[in-house]
mmCIF file of C-alpha atoms and ligand atoms in Angstrom:
data_model
loop_
_atom_site.group_PDB
_atom_site.id
_atom_site.type_symbol
_atom_site.label_atom_id
_atom_site.label_comp_id
_atom_site.label_asym_id
_atom_site.label_seq_id
_atom_site.Cartn_x
_atom_site.Cartn_y
_atom_site.Cartn_z
ATOM 1 C CA MET A 112 -32.564 -7.275 -72.651
ATOM 2 C CA ILE A 113 -29.709 -9.363 -74.110
ATOM 3 C CA ASN A 114 -27.427 -7.905 -71.467
ATOM 4 C CA ARG A 115 -29.873 -9.004 -68.762
ATOM 5 C CA LYS A 116 -30.246 -12.513 -70.236
ATOM 6 C CA MET A 117 -26.436 -12.841 -70.593
ATOM 7 C CA ILE A 118 -26.002 -11.803 -67.011
ATOM 8 C CA LEU A 119 -28.643 -14.343 -65.825
ATOM 9 C CA SER A 120 -27.180 -17.020 -67.705
ATOM 10 C CA LEU A 121 -23.629 -16.130 -66.509
ATOM 11 C CA ILE A 122 -24.964 -16.300 -62.901
ATOM 12 C CA ALA A 123 -26.547 -19.651 -63.540
ATOM 13 C CA CYS A 124 -23.455 -21.128 -65.033
ATOM 14 C CA ALA A 125 -21.406 -19.834 -61.908
ATOM 15 C CA LEU A 126 -23.965 -21.391 -59.569
ATOM 16 C CA PHE A 127 -23.837 -24.737 -61.543
ATOM 17 C CA THR A 128 -19.974 -24.794 -61.520
ATOM 18 C CA VAL A 129 -19.835 -24.059 -57.532
ATOM 19 C CA THR A 130 -22.584 -26.686 -56.847
ATOM 20 C CA ALA A 131 -20.802 -29.126 -59.138
ATOM 21 C CA TYR A 132 -17.495 -28.488 -57.520
ATOM 22 C CA CYS A 133 -19.024 -29.021 -53.941
ATOM 23 C CA GLN A 134 -20.725 -32.102 -54.805
ATOM 24 C CA ASN A 135 -17.707 -33.353 -56.542
ATOM 25 C CA ASN A 136 -15.565 -32.382 -53.683
ATOM 26 C CA SER A 137 -17.598 -34.057 -50.958
ATOM 27 C CA ALA A 138 -17.769 -37.267 -53.269
ATOM 28 C CA VAL A 139 -14.098 -37.218 -53.505
ATOM 29 C CA ASP A 140 -13.738 -36.804 -49.632
ATOM 30 C CA SER A 141 -16.277 -39.648 -49.001
ATOM 31 C CA LEU A 142 -14.003 -41.994 -51.027
ATOM 32 C CA LYS A 143 -11.179 -41.143 -48.625
ATOM 33 C CA GLY A 144 -10.935 -43.209 -45.387
ATOM 34 C CA LEU A 145 -10.960 -41.568 -41.977
ATOM 35 C CA LYS A 146 -7.265 -42.034 -41.558
ATOM 36 C CA GLU A 147 -6.330 -40.196 -44.743
ATOM 37 C CA VAL A 148 -8.590 -37.180 -43.812
ATOM 38 C CA TYR A 149 -6.960 -36.996 -40.508
ATOM 39 C CA ALA A 150 -3.380 -37.728 -41.594
ATOM 40 C CA GLY A 151 -0.895 -35.282 -39.987
ATOM 41 C CA LYS A 152 -3.316 -34.261 -37.124
ATOM 42 C CA PHE A 153 -3.620 -37.479 -34.967
ATOM 43 C CA LEU A 154 -4.038 -41.250 -35.445
ATOM 44 C CA ILE A 155 -7.381 -42.681 -36.063
ATOM 45 C CA GLY A 156 -7.984 -45.974 -34.292
ATOM 46 C CA THR A 157 -10.490 -48.824 -33.723
ATOM 47 C CA ALA A 158 -10.836 -51.773 -31.437
ATOM 48 C CA GLY A 159 -11.435 -55.388 -32.111
ATOM 49 C CA ASP A 160 -9.740 -58.743 -31.629
ATOM 50 C CA LEU A 161 -10.205 -59.647 -35.395
ATOM 51 C CA LYS A 162 -11.025 -63.332 -34.809
ATOM 52 C CA GLY A 163 -13.861 -64.168 -36.983
ATOM 53 C CA TYR A 164 -13.901 -60.871 -38.893
ATOM 54 C CA SER A 165 -15.160 -61.049 -42.527
ATOM 55 C CA ASP A 166 -12.972 -59.834 -45.390
ATOM 56 C CA ALA A 167 -15.274 -56.650 -45.739
ATOM 57 C CA GLU A 168 -14.612 -55.816 -42.031
ATOM 58 C CA LEU A 169 -10.758 -56.334 -42.390
ATOM 59 C CA ALA A 170 -10.882 -54.008 -45.468
ATOM 60 C CA ASN A 171 -12.817 -51.443 -43.666
ATOM 61 C CA ILE A 172 -10.201 -51.362 -40.913
ATOM 62 C CA LYS A 173 -7.388 -51.103 -43.442
ATOM 63 C CA LYS A 174 -8.942 -48.246 -45.163
ATOM 64 C CA ASN A 175 -10.020 -46.177 -42.222
ATOM 65 C CA TYR A 176 -7.642 -46.838 -39.410
ATOM 66 C CA ASP A 177 -4.143 -46.232 -38.394
ATOM 67 C CA ILE A 178 -4.121 -48.322 -35.189
ATOM 68 C CA LEU A 179 -5.869 -51.081 -33.551
ATOM 69 C CA THR A 180 -6.671 -51.779 -29.779
ATOM 70 C CA PRO A 181 -7.451 -55.469 -28.919
ATOM 71 C CA GLU A 182 -11.006 -55.146 -27.429
ATOM 72 C CA ASN A 183 -10.476 -57.991 -25.011
ATOM 73 C CA CYS A 184 -7.697 -60.310 -26.018
ATOM 74 C CA MET A 185 -4.717 -58.610 -24.403
ATOM 75 C CA LYS A 186 -6.424 -58.080 -21.070
ATOM 76 C CA PRO A 187 -5.186 -60.218 -17.911
ATOM 77 C CA GLN A 188 -7.913 -62.680 -17.903
ATOM 78 C CA PRO A 189 -7.577 -63.902 -21.601
ATOM 79 C CA THR A 190 -3.823 -63.643 -21.627
ATOM 80 C CA HIS A 191 -2.997 -65.202 -18.164
ATOM 81 C CA PRO A 192 -6.045 -67.225 -17.118
ATOM 82 C CA THR A 193 -4.272 -69.221 -14.245
ATOM 83 C CA GLU A 194 -0.920 -68.575 -12.711
ATOM 84 C CA ASP A 195 0.923 -70.988 -14.780
ATOM 85 C CA THR A 196 -0.889 -70.636 -18.019
ATOM 86 C CA TYR A 197 -0.712 -67.835 -20.692
ATOM 87 C CA SER A 198 -2.542 -67.766 -23.863
ATOM 88 C CA PHE A 199 -1.408 -65.558 -26.802
ATOM 89 C CA ASP A 200 -3.025 -67.129 -29.914
ATOM 90 C CA THR A 201 -5.610 -64.376 -30.571
ATOM 91 C CA PRO A 202 -3.509 -61.442 -29.770
ATOM 92 C CA ASP A 203 -0.436 -62.884 -31.663
ATOM 93 C CA ALA A 204 -2.671 -63.383 -34.767
ATOM 94 C CA MET A 205 -4.034 -59.863 -34.420
ATOM 95 C CA VAL A 206 -0.624 -58.340 -34.156
ATOM 96 C CA LYS A 207 0.512 -60.303 -37.109
ATOM 97 C CA TRP A 208 -2.432 -59.142 -39.327
ATOM 98 C CA CYS A 209 -1.794 -55.514 -38.204
ATOM 99 C CA GLN A 210 1.954 -55.745 -39.145
ATOM 100 C CA GLN A 211 1.124 -57.330 -42.636
ATOM 101 C CA ASN A 212 -1.408 -54.520 -43.232
ATOM 102 C CA GLY A 213 0.330 -51.535 -42.046
ATOM 103 C CA VAL A 214 -1.929 -50.922 -38.948
ATOM 104 C CA LYS A 215 -0.192 -50.080 -35.555
ATOM 105 C CA VAL A 216 -1.303 -51.734 -32.415
ATOM 106 C CA TRP A 217 -1.983 -50.310 -29.054
ATOM 107 C CA GLY A 218 -1.800 -52.528 -26.011
ATOM 108 C CA HIS A 219 -4.776 -52.793 -23.623
ATOM 109 C CA THR A 220 -4.501 -53.308 -20.528
ATOM 110 C CA LEU A 221 -2.344 -54.454 -17.568
ATOM 111 C CA VAL A 222 -3.866 -53.312 -14.408
ATOM 112 C CA TRP A 223 -7.439 -53.352 -14.100
ATOM 113 C CA HIS A 224 -10.039 -54.670 -11.444
ATOM 114 C CA SER A 225 -12.223 -56.229 -14.235
ATOM 115 C CA GLN A 226 -11.315 -59.172 -16.574
ATOM 116 C CA THR A 227 -8.550 -60.184 -14.221
ATOM 117 C CA GLY A 228 -8.338 -63.728 -12.888
ATOM 118 C CA ARG A 229 -9.172 -63.945 -9.326
ATOM 119 C CA TRP A 230 -6.105 -66.035 -8.764
ATOM 120 C CA PHE A 231 -4.056 -62.878 -8.710
ATOM 121 C CA PHE A 232 -5.481 -62.027 -5.293
ATOM 122 C CA GLN A 233 -5.743 -65.428 -3.696
ATOM 123 C CA GLY A 234 -3.138 -66.842 -1.300
ATOM 124 C CA ALA A 235 -2.635 -70.233 0.168
ATOM 125 C CA ASP A 236 -5.418 -72.046 2.076
ATOM 126 C CA GLY A 237 -8.130 -69.784 0.764
ATOM 127 C CA GLN A 238 -6.573 -66.663 2.245
ATOM 128 C CA PRO A 239 -6.318 -63.417 0.465
ATOM 129 C CA ALA A 240 -2.835 -63.000 -1.225
ATOM 130 C CA THR A 241 -0.396 -60.756 0.582
ATOM 131 C CA ARG A 242 0.747 -57.410 -0.986
ATOM 132 C CA GLU A 243 4.095 -58.998 -1.755
ATOM 133 C CA LEU A 244 2.661 -62.062 -3.536
ATOM 134 C CA ALA A 245 0.227 -59.922 -5.455
ATOM 135 C CA LEU A 246 3.023 -57.459 -6.443
ATOM 136 C CA GLU A 247 5.255 -60.423 -7.539
ATOM 137 C CA ARG A 248 2.491 -61.818 -9.716
ATOM 138 C CA LEU A 249 1.853 -58.516 -11.438
ATOM 139 C CA LYS A 250 5.450 -57.823 -12.151
ATOM 140 C CA LYS A 251 5.662 -61.179 -13.837
ATOM 141 C CA HIS A 252 2.654 -60.606 -15.832
ATOM 142 C CA ILE A 253 3.856 -57.175 -16.899
ATOM 143 C CA PHE A 254 7.420 -58.405 -17.821
ATOM 144 C CA THR A 255 5.813 -61.413 -19.807
ATOM 145 C CA VAL A 256 3.028 -59.561 -21.698
ATOM 146 C CA VAL A 257 4.842 -56.289 -22.327
ATOM 147 C CA GLY A 258 8.052 -58.190 -23.292
ATOM 148 C CA ARG A 259 6.221 -60.440 -25.713
ATOM 149 C CA TYR A 260 4.939 -57.372 -27.684
ATOM 150 C CA LYS A 261 7.988 -55.107 -27.153
ATOM 151 C CA GLY A 262 8.641 -52.962 -30.176
ATOM 152 C CA GLN A 263 5.413 -54.129 -31.711
ATOM 153 C CA VAL A 264 2.886 -51.785 -29.928
ATOM 154 C CA ARG A 265 2.948 -48.140 -29.931
ATOM 155 C CA GLY A 266 2.060 -47.982 -26.171
ATOM 156 C CA TRP A 267 -0.051 -49.578 -23.312
ATOM 157 C CA ASP A 268 -2.951 -48.594 -21.249
ATOM 158 C CA VAL A 269 -1.000 -49.614 -18.220
ATOM 159 C CA VAL A 270 -3.807 -48.838 -15.640
ATOM 160 C CA ASN A 271 -7.450 -48.946 -16.566
ATOM 161 C CA GLU A 272 -10.344 -47.382 -14.561
ATOM 162 C CA SER A 273 -8.804 -46.963 -11.064
ATOM 163 C CA ILE A 274 -11.079 -44.086 -9.957
ATOM 164 C CA ALA A 275 -14.441 -44.903 -8.376
ATOM 165 C CA ASP A 276 -17.601 -43.297 -9.585
ATOM 166 C CA SER A 277 -19.555 -40.450 -7.748
ATOM 167 C CA GLY A 278 -16.824 -38.994 -5.930
ATOM 168 C CA ALA A 279 -16.771 -35.072 -5.099
ATOM 169 C CA GLY A 280 -13.236 -34.895 -6.509
ATOM 170 C CA LYS A 281 -11.451 -33.921 -3.264
ATOM 171 C CA THR A 282 -9.276 -37.031 -3.288
ATOM 172 C CA GLU A 283 -8.001 -39.622 -5.817
ATOM 173 C CA ASN A 284 -11.054 -41.683 -4.929
ATOM 174 C CA LEU A 285 -9.437 -45.049 -6.000
ATOM 175 C CA ARG A 286 -11.673 -48.235 -5.923
ATOM 176 C CA LYS A 287 -11.553 -50.068 -2.635
ATOM 177 C CA PHE A 288 -11.038 -53.444 -4.008
ATOM 178 C CA SER A 289 -8.871 -55.622 -6.198
ATOM 179 C CA TRP A 290 -5.289 -54.090 -6.650
ATOM 180 C CA TYR A 291 -6.230 -51.189 -4.343
ATOM 181 C CA LYS A 292 -7.134 -53.276 -1.520
ATOM 182 C CA THR A 293 -4.446 -55.987 -1.870
ATOM 183 C CA VAL A 294 -1.622 -53.758 -2.651
ATOM 184 C CA GLY A 295 -2.532 -49.976 -2.131
ATOM 185 C CA PRO A 296 -2.247 -46.906 -4.185
ATOM 186 C CA ASP A 297 1.466 -47.458 -5.082
ATOM 187 C CA VAL A 298 0.569 -50.328 -7.420
ATOM 188 C CA LEU A 299 0.000 -47.733 -10.031
ATOM 189 C CA THR A 300 3.485 -46.240 -10.032
ATOM 190 C CA MET A 301 5.062 -49.650 -9.848
ATOM 191 C CA ALA A 302 3.173 -50.842 -12.920
ATOM 192 C CA PHE A 303 4.198 -47.946 -14.980
ATOM 193 C CA LYS A 304 7.812 -48.454 -13.964
ATOM 194 C CA TRP A 305 7.814 -52.119 -14.814
ATOM 195 C CA ALA A 306 6.297 -51.558 -18.053
ATOM 196 C CA HIS A 307 8.890 -49.074 -18.862
ATOM 197 C CA GLU A 308 11.512 -51.226 -17.902
ATOM 198 C CA THR A 309 10.291 -53.950 -20.145
ATOM 199 C CA ASP A 310 9.710 -51.625 -23.228
ATOM 200 C CA PRO A 311 11.492 -48.301 -22.790
ATOM 201 C CA ASN A 312 10.202 -46.997 -26.175
ATOM 202 C CA ALA A 313 6.467 -47.694 -25.520
ATOM 203 C CA MET A 314 4.107 -44.759 -24.610
ATOM 204 C CA LEU A 315 2.426 -45.491 -21.354
ATOM 205 C CA PHE A 316 -1.167 -44.218 -20.659
ATOM 206 C CA TYR A 317 -3.531 -44.097 -17.690
ATOM 207 C CA ASN A 318 -6.936 -44.814 -19.163
ATOM 208 C CA ASP A 319 -10.366 -44.170 -17.712
ATOM 209 C CA TYR A 320 -14.103 -43.382 -18.466
ATOM 210 C CA ASN A 321 -16.055 -40.089 -17.439
ATOM 211 C CA ILE A 322 -12.768 -38.409 -16.291
ATOM 212 C CA GLU A 323 -13.676 -35.369 -18.172
ATOM 213 C CA GLN A 324 -16.849 -34.984 -16.069
ATOM 214 C CA GLY A 325 -16.543 -32.033 -13.836
ATOM 215 C CA ALA A 326 -13.674 -30.433 -15.835
ATOM 216 C CA VAL A 327 -15.463 -27.150 -16.316
ATOM 217 C CA GLU A 328 -16.389 -26.781 -12.544
ATOM 218 C CA ASN A 329 -13.197 -28.662 -11.326
ATOM 219 C CA ASN A 330 -14.872 -31.244 -9.395
ATOM 220 C CA GLY A 331 -16.050 -34.928 -9.566
ATOM 221 C CA LYS A 332 -14.192 -37.644 -11.401
ATOM 222 C CA HIS A 333 -12.137 -35.111 -13.406
ATOM 223 C CA ALA A 334 -10.778 -33.443 -10.350
ATOM 224 C CA SER A 335 -9.931 -36.870 -8.850
ATOM 225 C CA SER A 336 -7.992 -37.566 -11.976
ATOM 226 C CA MET A 337 -5.973 -34.474 -11.678
ATOM 227 C CA ILE A 338 -5.095 -35.314 -8.007
ATOM 228 C CA LEU A 339 -4.135 -38.932 -9.075
ATOM 229 C CA LEU A 340 -1.962 -37.938 -12.099
ATOM 230 C CA LYS A 341 -0.088 -35.220 -10.104
ATOM 231 C CA ARG A 342 0.719 -37.812 -7.669
ATOM 232 C CA LEU A 343 1.933 -40.416 -10.215
ATOM 233 C CA ILE A 344 4.117 -37.731 -11.937
ATOM 234 C CA ALA A 345 5.437 -36.665 -8.399
ATOM 235 C CA GLU A 346 6.398 -40.375 -7.632
ATOM 236 C CA GLY A 347 8.361 -40.591 -10.982
ATOM 237 C CA ALA A 348 5.900 -42.899 -12.846
ATOM 238 C CA PRO A 349 7.004 -42.867 -16.450
ATOM 239 C CA ILE A 350 3.611 -41.932 -17.656
ATOM 240 C CA SER A 351 3.312 -40.368 -21.280
ATOM 241 C CA GLY A 352 -0.416 -39.558 -21.257
ATOM 242 C CA VAL A 353 -3.977 -39.902 -20.407
ATOM 243 C CA GLY A 354 -6.641 -41.836 -22.236
ATOM 244 C CA ILE A 355 -10.247 -40.242 -22.037
ATOM 245 C CA GLN A 356 -12.315 -43.294 -22.981
ATOM 246 C CA GLY A 357 -15.076 -41.398 -24.489
ATOM 247 C CA HIS A 358 -18.045 -43.471 -24.000
ATOM 248 C CA TRP A 359 -20.571 -40.716 -24.643
ATOM 249 C CA HIS A 360 -24.211 -39.943 -25.575
ATOM 250 C CA LEU A 361 -26.388 -37.394 -27.264
ATOM 251 C CA ASP A 362 -26.330 -34.950 -24.214
ATOM 252 C CA THR A 363 -22.654 -35.267 -23.195
ATOM 253 C CA ASN A 364 -21.300 -32.049 -21.828
ATOM 254 C CA ILE A 365 -18.967 -31.084 -24.738
ATOM 255 C CA GLY A 366 -17.402 -28.353 -22.558
ATOM 256 C CA ASP A 367 -16.014 -30.866 -20.168
ATOM 257 C CA VAL A 368 -14.302 -32.713 -22.891
ATOM 258 C CA GLU A 369 -12.289 -29.631 -24.255
ATOM 259 C CA LYS A 370 -11.439 -28.350 -20.506
ATOM 260 C CA ALA A 371 -10.193 -31.926 -19.675
ATOM 261 C CA ILE A 372 -7.825 -32.000 -22.707
ATOM 262 C CA THR A 373 -6.254 -28.631 -21.852
ATOM 263 C CA ASP A 374 -6.092 -29.543 -18.076
ATOM 264 C CA TYR A 375 -4.085 -32.822 -18.815
ATOM 265 C CA ALA A 376 -1.915 -31.030 -21.488
ATOM 266 C CA SER A 377 -1.052 -28.628 -18.555
ATOM 267 C CA LEU A 378 0.507 -31.336 -16.753
ATOM 268 C CA GLY A 379 2.910 -32.026 -19.805
ATOM 269 C CA LEU A 380 0.928 -35.268 -20.794
ATOM 270 C CA LYS A 381 -0.463 -36.322 -24.165
ATOM 271 C CA VAL A 382 -4.033 -37.008 -24.459
ATOM 272 C CA SER A 383 -5.931 -39.817 -26.457
ATOM 273 C CA ILE A 384 -9.526 -40.412 -26.968
ATOM 274 C CA THR A 385 -9.380 -44.337 -26.503
ATOM 275 C CA GLU A 386 -12.769 -45.887 -26.702
ATOM 276 C CA LEU A 387 -15.005 -43.434 -28.622
ATOM 277 C CA ASP A 388 -18.771 -44.056 -29.114
ATOM 278 C CA VAL A 389 -21.793 -41.885 -28.874
ATOM 279 C CA THR A 390 -25.039 -43.780 -28.258
ATOM 280 C CA ALA A 391 -27.940 -42.716 -30.554
ATOM 281 C CA THR A 392 -30.316 -43.803 -27.911
ATOM 282 C CA GLY A 393 -30.203 -44.313 -24.143
ATOM 283 C CA SER A 394 -27.381 -43.243 -21.922
ATOM 284 C CA ASN A 395 -23.686 -44.161 -21.472
ATOM 285 C CA SER A 396 -24.058 -45.519 -17.913
ATOM 286 C CA GLY A 397 -21.291 -48.009 -17.929
ATOM 287 C CA ALA A 398 -22.309 -51.785 -18.047
ATOM 288 C CA PHE A 399 -26.004 -50.795 -17.745
ATOM 289 C CA GLY A 400 -25.953 -49.260 -20.953
ATOM 290 C CA VAL A 401 -25.169 -52.478 -22.824
ATOM 291 C CA ARG A 402 -27.710 -53.701 -25.151
ATOM 292 C CA THR A 403 -30.456 -51.464 -23.719
ATOM 293 C CA GLY A 404 -30.970 -49.868 -27.063
ATOM 294 C CA ASP A 405 -34.239 -49.819 -28.821
ATOM 295 C CA ARG A 406 -34.556 -50.770 -32.362
ATOM 296 C CA THR A 407 -36.999 -48.042 -33.280
ATOM 297 C CA ILE A 408 -34.353 -45.236 -33.019
ATOM 298 C CA PRO A 409 -35.827 -42.041 -34.720
ATOM 299 C CA LYS A 410 -34.003 -40.750 -37.649
ATOM 300 C CA GLU A 411 -33.391 -37.482 -36.014
ATOM 301 C CA ASN A 412 -31.288 -39.102 -33.354
ATOM 302 C CA TYR A 413 -28.689 -40.106 -36.086
ATOM 303 C CA LEU A 414 -28.623 -36.422 -37.107
ATOM 304 C CA LYS A 415 -28.214 -35.375 -33.587
ATOM 305 C CA GLN A 416 -25.420 -38.041 -33.187
ATOM 306 C CA ALA A 417 -23.745 -36.698 -36.274
ATOM 307 C CA GLU A 418 -23.752 -33.270 -34.614
ATOM 308 C CA VAL A 419 -22.275 -34.483 -31.360
ATOM 309 C CA TYR A 420 -19.465 -36.313 -33.448
ATOM 310 C CA ARG A 421 -19.000 -33.065 -35.473
ATOM 311 C CA GLN A 422 -18.470 -30.913 -32.362
ATOM 312 C CA LEU A 423 -16.114 -33.442 -30.792
ATOM 313 C CA PHE A 424 -13.878 -33.722 -33.745
ATOM 314 C CA GLU A 425 -13.824 -29.861 -33.985
ATOM 315 C CA ILE A 426 -12.407 -29.915 -30.395
ATOM 316 C CA PHE A 427 -10.012 -32.809 -31.250
ATOM 317 C CA LYS A 428 -8.739 -30.718 -34.302
ATOM 318 C CA ARG A 429 -8.199 -27.581 -32.177
ATOM 319 C CA HIS A 430 -6.078 -29.602 -29.837
ATOM 320 C CA ALA A 431 -4.317 -31.818 -32.399
ATOM 321 C CA ASP A 432 -0.800 -30.738 -30.957
ATOM 322 C CA VAL A 433 -1.510 -32.622 -27.657
ATOM 323 C CA ILE A 434 -3.810 -35.432 -29.048
ATOM 324 C CA ASP A 435 -2.042 -38.624 -30.018
ATOM 325 C CA ARG A 436 -4.885 -40.741 -31.281
ATOM 326 C CA VAL A 437 -8.626 -40.841 -31.463
ATOM 327 C CA THR A 438 -9.780 -44.527 -31.173
ATOM 328 C CA PHE A 439 -13.339 -45.614 -31.966
ATOM 329 C CA TRP A 440 -14.532 -48.622 -29.593
ATOM 330 C CA GLY A 441 -15.456 -50.890 -32.576
ATOM 331 C CA ILE A 442 -15.856 -50.721 -36.398
ATOM 332 C CA SER A 443 -19.608 -50.813 -36.778
ATOM 333 C CA ASP A 444 -22.947 -50.962 -34.824
ATOM 334 C CA ASN A 445 -22.596 -54.719 -35.240
ATOM 335 C CA ARG A 446 -19.203 -54.856 -33.786
ATOM 336 C CA SER A 447 -19.836 -52.812 -30.717
ATOM 337 C CA TRP A 448 -20.352 -53.289 -26.982
ATOM 338 C CA ARG A 449 -23.255 -51.068 -27.246
ATOM 339 C CA ARG A 450 -25.237 -53.236 -29.558
ATOM 340 C CA GLY A 451 -28.638 -51.796 -29.904
ATOM 341 C CA GLN A 452 -27.602 -48.210 -29.232
ATOM 342 C CA ASP A 453 -25.986 -47.577 -32.645
ATOM 343 C CA ALA A 454 -22.998 -45.672 -31.282
ATOM 344 C CA LEU A 455 -20.526 -45.977 -34.077
ATOM 345 C CA LEU A 456 -19.788 -44.176 -37.551
ATOM 346 C CA PHE A 457 -20.747 -47.293 -39.594
ATOM 347 C CA ASP A 458 -24.073 -49.214 -39.357
ATOM 348 C CA GLY A 459 -24.328 -52.991 -38.935
ATOM 349 C CA LYS A 460 -23.956 -53.305 -42.643
ATOM 350 C CA LEU A 461 -20.658 -51.270 -42.623
ATOM 351 C CA GLN A 462 -22.640 -48.502 -44.472
ATOM 352 C CA PRO A 463 -21.514 -44.986 -43.298
ATOM 353 C CA LYS A 464 -23.939 -43.094 -41.308
ATOM 354 C CA PRO A 465 -24.405 -39.265 -41.023
ATOM 355 C CA ALA A 466 -21.961 -39.358 -38.234
ATOM 356 C CA PHE A 467 -19.230 -40.674 -40.562
ATOM 357 C CA ASN A 468 -19.984 -37.808 -43.011
ATOM 358 C CA ALA A 469 -19.798 -35.206 -40.104
ATOM 359 C CA VAL A 470 -16.369 -36.661 -39.156
ATOM 360 C CA ILE A 471 -15.099 -36.526 -42.630
ATOM 361 C CA GLU A 472 -16.345 -33.093 -43.262
ATOM 362 C CA VAL A 473 -14.471 -31.643 -40.150
ATOM 363 C CA GLY A 474 -11.389 -33.326 -41.186
ATOM 364 C CA SER A 475 -11.490 -32.136 -44.808
ATOM 365 C CA LYS A 476 -11.987 -28.358 -43.735
HETATM 366 O O1 G3I B 97 -15.086 -64.836 -24.246
HETATM 367 C C1 G3I B 97 -16.311 -65.137 -23.596
HETATM 368 C C2 G3I B 97 -17.005 -66.397 -24.229
HETATM 369 O O2 G3I B 97 -16.058 -67.539 -24.212
HETATM 370 C C3 G3I B 97 -18.297 -66.655 -23.727
HETATM 371 O O3 G3I B 97 -18.971 -67.637 -24.416
HETATM 372 C C4 G3I B 97 -19.221 -65.441 -23.637
HETATM 373 C C5 G3I B 97 -20.495 -65.525 -23.077
HETATM 374 O O4 G3I B 97 -21.098 -64.276 -22.730
HETATM 375 O O5 G3I B 97 -18.597 -64.289 -23.140
HETATM 376 C C6 G3I B 97 -17.242 -63.981 -23.734
HETATM 377 O O6 G3I B 97 -16.623 -63.013 -22.937
HETATM 378 C C7 G3I B 97 -17.277 -61.605 -23.080
HETATM 379 C C8 G3I B 97 -16.092 -60.908 -23.582
HETATM 380 O O7 G3I B 97 -16.538 -59.448 -23.692
HETATM 381 C C9 G3I B 97 -15.555 -61.259 -25.112
HETATM 382 O O8 G3I B 97 -16.593 -61.136 -25.962
HETATM 383 C C10 G3I B 97 -17.700 -61.339 -21.864
HETATM 384 O O9 G3I B 97 -18.907 -61.863 -21.427
HETATM 385 C C11 G3I B 97 -18.000 -59.865 -21.986
HETATM 386 O O10 G3I B 97 -18.482 -59.284 -20.721
HETATM 387 C C12 G3I B 97 -16.908 -58.896 -22.471
HETATM 388 O O11 G3I B 97 -17.207 -57.535 -22.661
HETATM 389 C C13 G3I B 97 -16.201 -56.632 -22.770
HETATM 390 C C14 G3I B 97 -16.026 -55.780 -21.634
HETATM 391 O O12 G3I B 97 -15.059 -54.802 -21.699
HETATM 392 C C15 G3I B 97 -15.801 -56.407 -20.447
HETATM 393 O O13 G3I B 97 -15.788 -55.481 -19.220
HETATM 394 C C16 G3I B 97 -16.508 -55.948 -24.049
HETATM 395 O O14 G3I B 97 -16.583 -56.928 -25.252
HETATM 396 C C17 G3I B 97 -15.456 -54.782 -24.227
HETATM 397 O O15 G3I B 97 -15.970 -54.073 -25.393
HETATM 398 C C18 G3I B 97 -15.298 -53.992 -22.970
HETATM 399 O O16 G3I B 97 -14.344 -53.090 -23.148
HETATM 400 C C19 G3I B 97 -14.184 -52.138 -22.166
HETATM 401 C C20 G3I B 97 -12.820 -51.736 -22.111
HETATM 402 O O17 G3I B 97 -11.819 -52.870 -21.928
HETATM 403 C C21 G3I B 97 -12.466 -50.800 -20.845
HETATM 404 N N1 G3I B 97 -13.369 -49.687 -20.739
HETATM 405 C C22 G3I B 97 -14.852 -49.855 -21.042
HETATM 406 C C23 G3I B 97 -15.051 -50.829 -22.128
HETATM 407 C C24 G3I B 97 -16.529 -51.143 -22.436
HETATM 408 O O18 G3I B 97 -17.223 -51.780 -21.318
#
């Protein structure tokens, strides 16, 4: 009888010790920031211009992130609103804060069809600019902006979102307006060469959304991205990697994400996840997804969101050798282009959500 009692109490004691250890362990881990948990695997980043951020928001960035992407302030429209005007106050202040607080910076972006002054494409007398004029302007823009932050940024999204949506994946399927109409497909290679000439040590990326789509079946936007990247490499573009933006949702095809990473790595390129968010409600359908959220998001959606983040970070960990950086597009559900869709790891009051715990758990394993 005594023996039985002793054995039972020994088991109870052991169970208590294991439970206490586990609780203690996860408590310790949750005190760690994201960047500490993923140190040695890949950089963890976020996006924001920092202007008007509270002390609590800045402290959150310092604790959790290795690297910051300016959400808007380094884009062509804000930095170069007219041909003769540049504006660097916001990005200069952002870079300075990062330098003072041990946070790296990623440049975003140089060649884009959006947030780019129309003046780039206008010639004299209301005529469209010639190819030569547009190229001359682009070259000057790249030399000026990349030159200003030379040695201060880890790299640049040189080209953003040049592939059109809904293609079958048989061609590059470049957009038919903006740079692609005024200059043509070779604008991409020239932009990479000018950026490299200006800052030879910067990593130079092609960045786009939904380019993982079709990876498993080798069609759609993913197949187009592979055709485009092979051409850029063949033309001698000094490209270091591909940014998969990662604007995802609860039913994103996770299989495509892993296959896309291995496909890009097979071209000898690094991969980054550059604008990660996973909507807790609604889709990820580009601009149409903005602020279409619903304030009565059911609790189980947040658990499902945590599960999607868990699976994604398990993939990222498996491919840590080719992944340079995983950057979230914002710090909280309040600082997100998807306001109303609660797509990030911290809620509007900067409190960690189940998704944060899932990402920490994967990194701590
Ligand atoms: O700065 C003006 C301000 O002066 C004006 O009063 C206000 C009125 O609406 O607009 C402000 O500009 C807004 C800007 O963000 C800065 O807040 C624009 O309207 C708004 O359209 C713009 O949205 C940005 C969007 O890019 C533009 O395409 C989002 O914040 C930014 O998160 C988003 O980021 C893009 C990436 O660069 C590329 N990949 C997709 C990603 C999400 O769309």
